[in-house]
DNA sequence: TGTCTACTTCAAGCGCGCTTGAAGTTCGTC
DNA sequence: GACGAACTTCAAGCGCGCTTGAAGTAGACA
């Protein structure tokens, strides 16, 4: 081991991040994290990778794919904490995304509320049935994360 | 066509439900919907399948797998609208699930809020970093949908 | 020096939710 | 009765996010 703190082995990084080594190799292959190699070819990770991994995990919880997370990560420094200026737009974009998700769930919840008493699911009247709402908003990807057109919180939902 | 209204072809059901025919065959294979067959072997669907499909789509939006949706469907009648007594526990279970999801998203949102100004993602202090919270609650499956132990809304969240 | 664990690559596999394609059949209409 | 669109089955494939396994190598410690 002799962890030297900034040269974590893959096993150490796995233990600290809670991810499997195989997942870390996969992430590295996707470019989400980077490593140096020892003379013998083993990976050594800078502690800053823990931050990137935390970012990725948070991104997944927001519903981003690894690819999308990678695009967002590409705008942050690899080796040290982002500055407020770097981080703020990303965080704000995530908050908007989260807000949209919450709004959608609340809508669904209200619709269910309307159904609870009636056992309806009627073809004509049940709101669950005719979700002509903003559901499909999740579509294409995360271009918005890169600073373009953030998704408006569901208009009329 | 001659739709006779209660004997929808797969194409008609696809058109009305917004799902692809291939998806409908797949759902049938999974037991989510049922059909009769014509003398020649073609599927004919009762309109009530539209209700089941709406249910499945709603279930997916709540984050259930098709398998879980099928388990919930199994408790509702196949050929007509559920009674209030049949529907209410399912709807309430979904609402609890939705509430838990909303709570989790709100927690994440607050954490991001804490990070926005600081650009932190600090190893020691950032809340995003140390999500020792209720995230993993999604685990096993939807036994709760069947009436057992509904998941408490995230305790301390 | 030897041992043993942790690492390496590469290819394949898995679970989910479907889609695609090939080859053949049925249905509704003219 | 013939035509064309819509259907049938079956097997394979895909995209995502990994995991598993085989075969071999490096690194830490006694």
mmCIF file of N, CA and C (backbone and C1' of nucleotides) in Angstrom, chain C residues 6-25:
data_model
loop_
_atom_site.group_PDB
_atom_site.id
_atom_site.type_symbol
_atom_site.label_atom_id
_atom_site.label_comp_id
_atom_site.label_asym_id
_atom_site.label_seq_id
_atom_site.Cartn_x
_atom_site.Cartn_y
_atom_site.Cartn_z
ATOM 1 P P DA C 6 -6.052 -8.547 -1.441
ATOM 2 O "O5'" DA C 6 -5.572 -7.486 -2.528
ATOM 3 C "C5'" DA C 6 -4.462 -6.641 -2.256
ATOM 4 C "C4'" DA C 6 -3.999 -6.048 -3.576
ATOM 5 C "C3'" DA C 6 -5.168 -5.599 -4.446
ATOM 6 O "O3'" DA C 6 -4.947 -4.249 -4.860
ATOM 7 C "C1'" DA C 6 -3.704 -7.001 -5.668
ATOM 8 P P DC C 7 -6.012 -3.488 -5.673
ATOM 9 O "O5'" DC C 7 -5.565 -3.724 -7.189
ATOM 10 C "C5'" DC C 7 -4.574 -2.898 -7.736
ATOM 11 C "C4'" DC C 7 -3.799 -3.632 -8.808
ATOM 12 C "C3'" DC C 7 -4.399 -3.584 -10.209
ATOM 13 O "O3'" DC C 7 -4.164 -2.309 -10.813
ATOM 14 C "C1'" DC C 7 -3.309 -5.659 -9.756
ATOM 15 P P DT C 8 -4.942 -1.961 -12.104
ATOM 16 O "O5'" DT C 8 -4.412 -2.973 -13.218
ATOM 17 C "C5'" DT C 8 -3.125 -2.761 -13.802
ATOM 18 C "C4'" DT C 8 -2.934 -3.735 -14.954
ATOM 19 C "C3'" DT C 8 -4.051 -3.743 -15.967
ATOM 20 O "O3'" DT C 8 -3.852 -2.728 -16.939
ATOM 21 C "C1'" DT C 8 -3.396 -5.963 -15.405
ATOM 22 P P DT C 9 -5.039 -2.335 -17.879
ATOM 23 O "O5'" DT C 9 -5.144 -3.572 -18.888
ATOM 24 C "C5'" DT C 9 -4.010 -3.949 -19.668
ATOM 25 C "C4'" DT C 9 -4.387 -5.128 -20.551
ATOM 26 C "C3'" DT C 9 -5.578 -4.834 -21.448
ATOM 27 O "O3'" DT C 9 -5.271 -5.254 -22.770
ATOM 28 C "C1'" DT C 9 -6.013 -6.762 -20.127
ATOM 29 P P DC C 10 -6.120 -4.714 -23.984
ATOM 30 O "O5'" DC C 10 -7.023 -5.993 -24.258
ATOM 31 C "C5'" DC C 10 -6.435 -7.306 -24.214
ATOM 32 C "C4'" DC C 10 -7.564 -8.323 -24.271
ATOM 33 C "C3'" DC C 10 -8.787 -7.823 -25.048
ATOM 34 O "O3'" DC C 10 -9.132 -8.782 -26.024
ATOM 35 C "C1'" DC C 10 -9.406 -8.653 -22.908
ATOM 36 P P DA C 11 -10.284 -8.397 -27.106
ATOM 37 O "O5'" DA C 11 -11.258 -9.621 -26.854
ATOM 38 C "C5'" DA C 11 -10.764 -10.813 -26.222
ATOM 39 C "C4'" DA C 11 -11.949 -11.574 -25.651
ATOM 40 C "C3'" DA C 11 -13.259 -11.320 -26.395
ATOM 41 O "O3'" DA C 11 -13.907 -12.562 -26.588
ATOM 42 C "C1'" DA C 11 -13.526 -10.834 -24.105
ATOM 43 P P DA C 12 -15.306 -12.604 -27.382
ATOM 44 O "O5'" DA C 12 -16.294 -13.143 -26.247
ATOM 45 C "C5'" DA C 12 -15.773 -13.955 -25.187
ATOM 46 C "C4'" DA C 12 -16.754 -13.946 -24.029
ATOM 47 C "C3'" DA C 12 -18.222 -13.879 -24.474
ATOM 48 O "O3'" DA C 12 -18.927 -14.876 -23.765
ATOM 49 C "C1'" DA C 12 -17.766 -12.223 -22.866
ATOM 50 P P DG C 13 -20.469 -15.144 -24.015
ATOM 51 O "O5'" DG C 13 -21.089 -14.543 -22.677
ATOM 52 C "C5'" DG C 13 -20.556 -14.946 -21.394
ATOM 53 C "C4'" DG C 13 -21.338 -14.228 -20.320
ATOM 54 C "C3'" DG C 13 -22.831 -14.154 -20.633
ATOM 55 O "O3'" DG C 13 -23.556 -14.490 -19.472
ATOM 56 C "C1'" DG C 13 -21.976 -11.984 -20.234
ATOM 57 P P DC C 14 -25.127 -14.767 -19.547
ATOM 58 O "O5'" DC C 14 -25.654 -13.864 -18.350
ATOM 59 C "C5'" DC C 14 -24.740 -13.106 -17.554
ATOM 60 C "C4'" DC C 14 -25.523 -12.031 -16.832
ATOM 61 C "C3'" DC C 14 -27.012 -12.015 -17.175
ATOM 62 O "O3'" DC C 14 -27.715 -11.564 -16.038
ATOM 63 C "C1'" DC C 14 -26.054 -9.977 -17.813
ATOM 64 P P DG C 15 -29.152 -12.216 -15.664
ATOM 65 O "O5'" DG C 15 -30.045 -10.936 -15.409
ATOM 66 C "C5'" DG C 15 -29.631 -9.936 -14.455
ATOM 67 C "C4'" DG C 15 -30.349 -8.656 -14.768
ATOM 68 C "C3'" DG C 15 -31.772 -8.850 -15.303
ATOM 69 O "O3'" DG C 15 -32.589 -7.900 -14.640
ATOM 70 C "C1'" DG C 15 -30.513 -7.591 -16.840
ATOM 71 P P DC C 16 -34.180 -8.074 -14.722
ATOM 72 O "O5'" DC C 16 -34.613 -6.772 -15.528
ATOM 73 C "C5'" DC C 16 -34.132 -5.509 -15.118
ATOM 74 C "C4'" DC C 16 -34.241 -4.560 -16.278
ATOM 75 C "C3'" DC C 16 -35.578 -4.631 -17.013
ATOM 76 O "O3'" DC C 16 -36.208 -3.383 -16.826
ATOM 77 C "C1'" DC C 16 -33.730 -4.489 -18.503
ATOM 78 P P DG C 17 -37.739 -3.205 -16.978
ATOM 79 O "O5'" DG C 17 -37.815 -2.767 -18.512
ATOM 80 C "C5'" DG C 17 -37.288 -1.500 -18.911
ATOM 81 C "C4'" DG C 17 -37.272 -1.422 -20.416
ATOM 82 C "C3'" DG C 17 -38.564 -1.874 -21.118
ATOM 83 O "O3'" DG C 17 -38.848 -0.971 -22.168
ATOM 84 C "C1'" DG C 17 -36.755 -2.954 -22.040
ATOM 85 P P DC C 18 -40.380 -0.686 -22.506
ATOM 86 O "O5'" DC C 18 -40.917 -1.855 -23.376
ATOM 87 C "C5'" DC C 18 -40.539 -2.469 -24.600
ATOM 88 C "C4'" DC C 18 -39.259 -2.080 -25.212
ATOM 89 C "C3'" DC C 18 -39.303 -2.169 -26.717
ATOM 90 O "O3'" DC C 18 -39.418 -0.875 -27.302
ATOM 91 C "C1'" DC C 18 -37.342 -3.223 -25.842
ATOM 92 P P DT C 19 -39.914 -0.796 -28.811
ATOM 93 O "O5'" DT C 19 -38.645 -1.248 -29.675
ATOM 94 C "C5'" DT C 19 -37.472 -0.450 -29.690
ATOM 95 C "C4'" DT C 19 -36.526 -1.001 -30.760
ATOM 96 C "C3'" DT C 19 -37.125 -1.069 -32.168
ATOM 97 O "O3'" DT C 19 -36.104 -0.590 -33.041
ATOM 98 C "C1'" DT C 19 -36.343 -3.204 -31.543
ATOM 99 P P DT C 20 -36.430 -0.392 -34.569
ATOM 100 O "O5'" DT C 20 -35.778 -1.695 -35.225
ATOM 101 C "C5'" DT C 20 -34.468 -2.083 -34.869
ATOM 102 C "C4'" DT C 20 -34.079 -3.313 -35.674
ATOM 103 C "C3'" DT C 20 -34.704 -3.383 -37.061
ATOM 104 O "O3'" DT C 20 -33.654 -3.694 -37.970
ATOM 105 C "C1'" DT C 20 -35.119 -5.380 -35.879
ATOM 106 P P DG C 21 -33.863 -3.593 -39.537
ATOM 107 O "O5'" DG C 21 -33.914 -5.151 -39.911
ATOM 108 C "C5'" DG C 21 -32.959 -6.042 -39.322
ATOM 109 C "C4'" DG C 21 -33.276 -7.450 -39.733
ATOM 110 C "C3'" DG C 21 -34.018 -7.569 -41.072
ATOM 111 O "O3'" DG C 21 -33.411 -8.638 -41.794
ATOM 112 C "C1'" DG C 21 -35.249 -8.651 -39.398
ATOM 113 P P DA C 22 -33.759 -8.812 -43.344
ATOM 114 O "O5'" DA C 22 -34.043 -10.388 -43.364
ATOM 115 C "C5'" DA C 22 -33.386 -11.247 -42.422
ATOM 116 C "C4'" DA C 22 -34.159 -12.548 -42.314
ATOM 117 C "C3'" DA C 22 -34.872 -12.940 -43.611
ATOM 118 O "O3'" DA C 22 -34.736 -14.334 -43.812
ATOM 119 C "C1'" DA C 22 -36.433 -12.787 -41.846
ATOM 120 P P DA C 23 -35.044 -14.906 -45.279
ATOM 121 O "O5'" DA C 23 -36.321 -15.810 -44.988
ATOM 122 C "C5'" DA C 23 -36.379 -16.615 -43.801
ATOM 123 C "C4'" DA C 23 -37.815 -17.019 -43.577
ATOM 124 C "C3'" DA C 23 -38.598 -17.210 -44.893
ATOM 125 O "O3'" DA C 23 -39.323 -18.423 -44.833
ATOM 126 C "C1'" DA C 23 -39.759 -15.764 -43.452
ATOM 127 P P DG C 24 -40.164 -18.922 -46.097
ATOM 128 O "O5'" DG C 24 -41.656 -18.905 -45.516
ATOM 129 C "C5'" DG C 24 -41.897 -19.470 -44.238
ATOM 130 C "C4'" DG C 24 -43.165 -18.890 -43.666
ATOM 131 C "C3'" DG C 24 -44.418 -19.015 -44.554
ATOM 132 O "O3'" DG C 24 -45.412 -19.742 -43.857
ATOM 133 C "C1'" DG C 24 -44.269 -16.880 -43.572
ATOM 134 P P DT C 25 -46.802 -20.073 -44.584
ATOM 135 O "O5'" DT C 25 -47.820 -19.096 -43.837
ATOM 136 C "C5'" DT C 25 -47.943 -19.194 -42.422
ATOM 137 C "C4'" DT C 25 -49.017 -18.230 -41.957
ATOM 138 C "C3'" DT C 25 -50.377 -18.413 -42.628
ATOM 139 O "O3'" DT C 25 -51.346 -18.305 -41.600
ATOM 140 C "C1'" DT C 25 -49.688 -16.180 -42.840
#
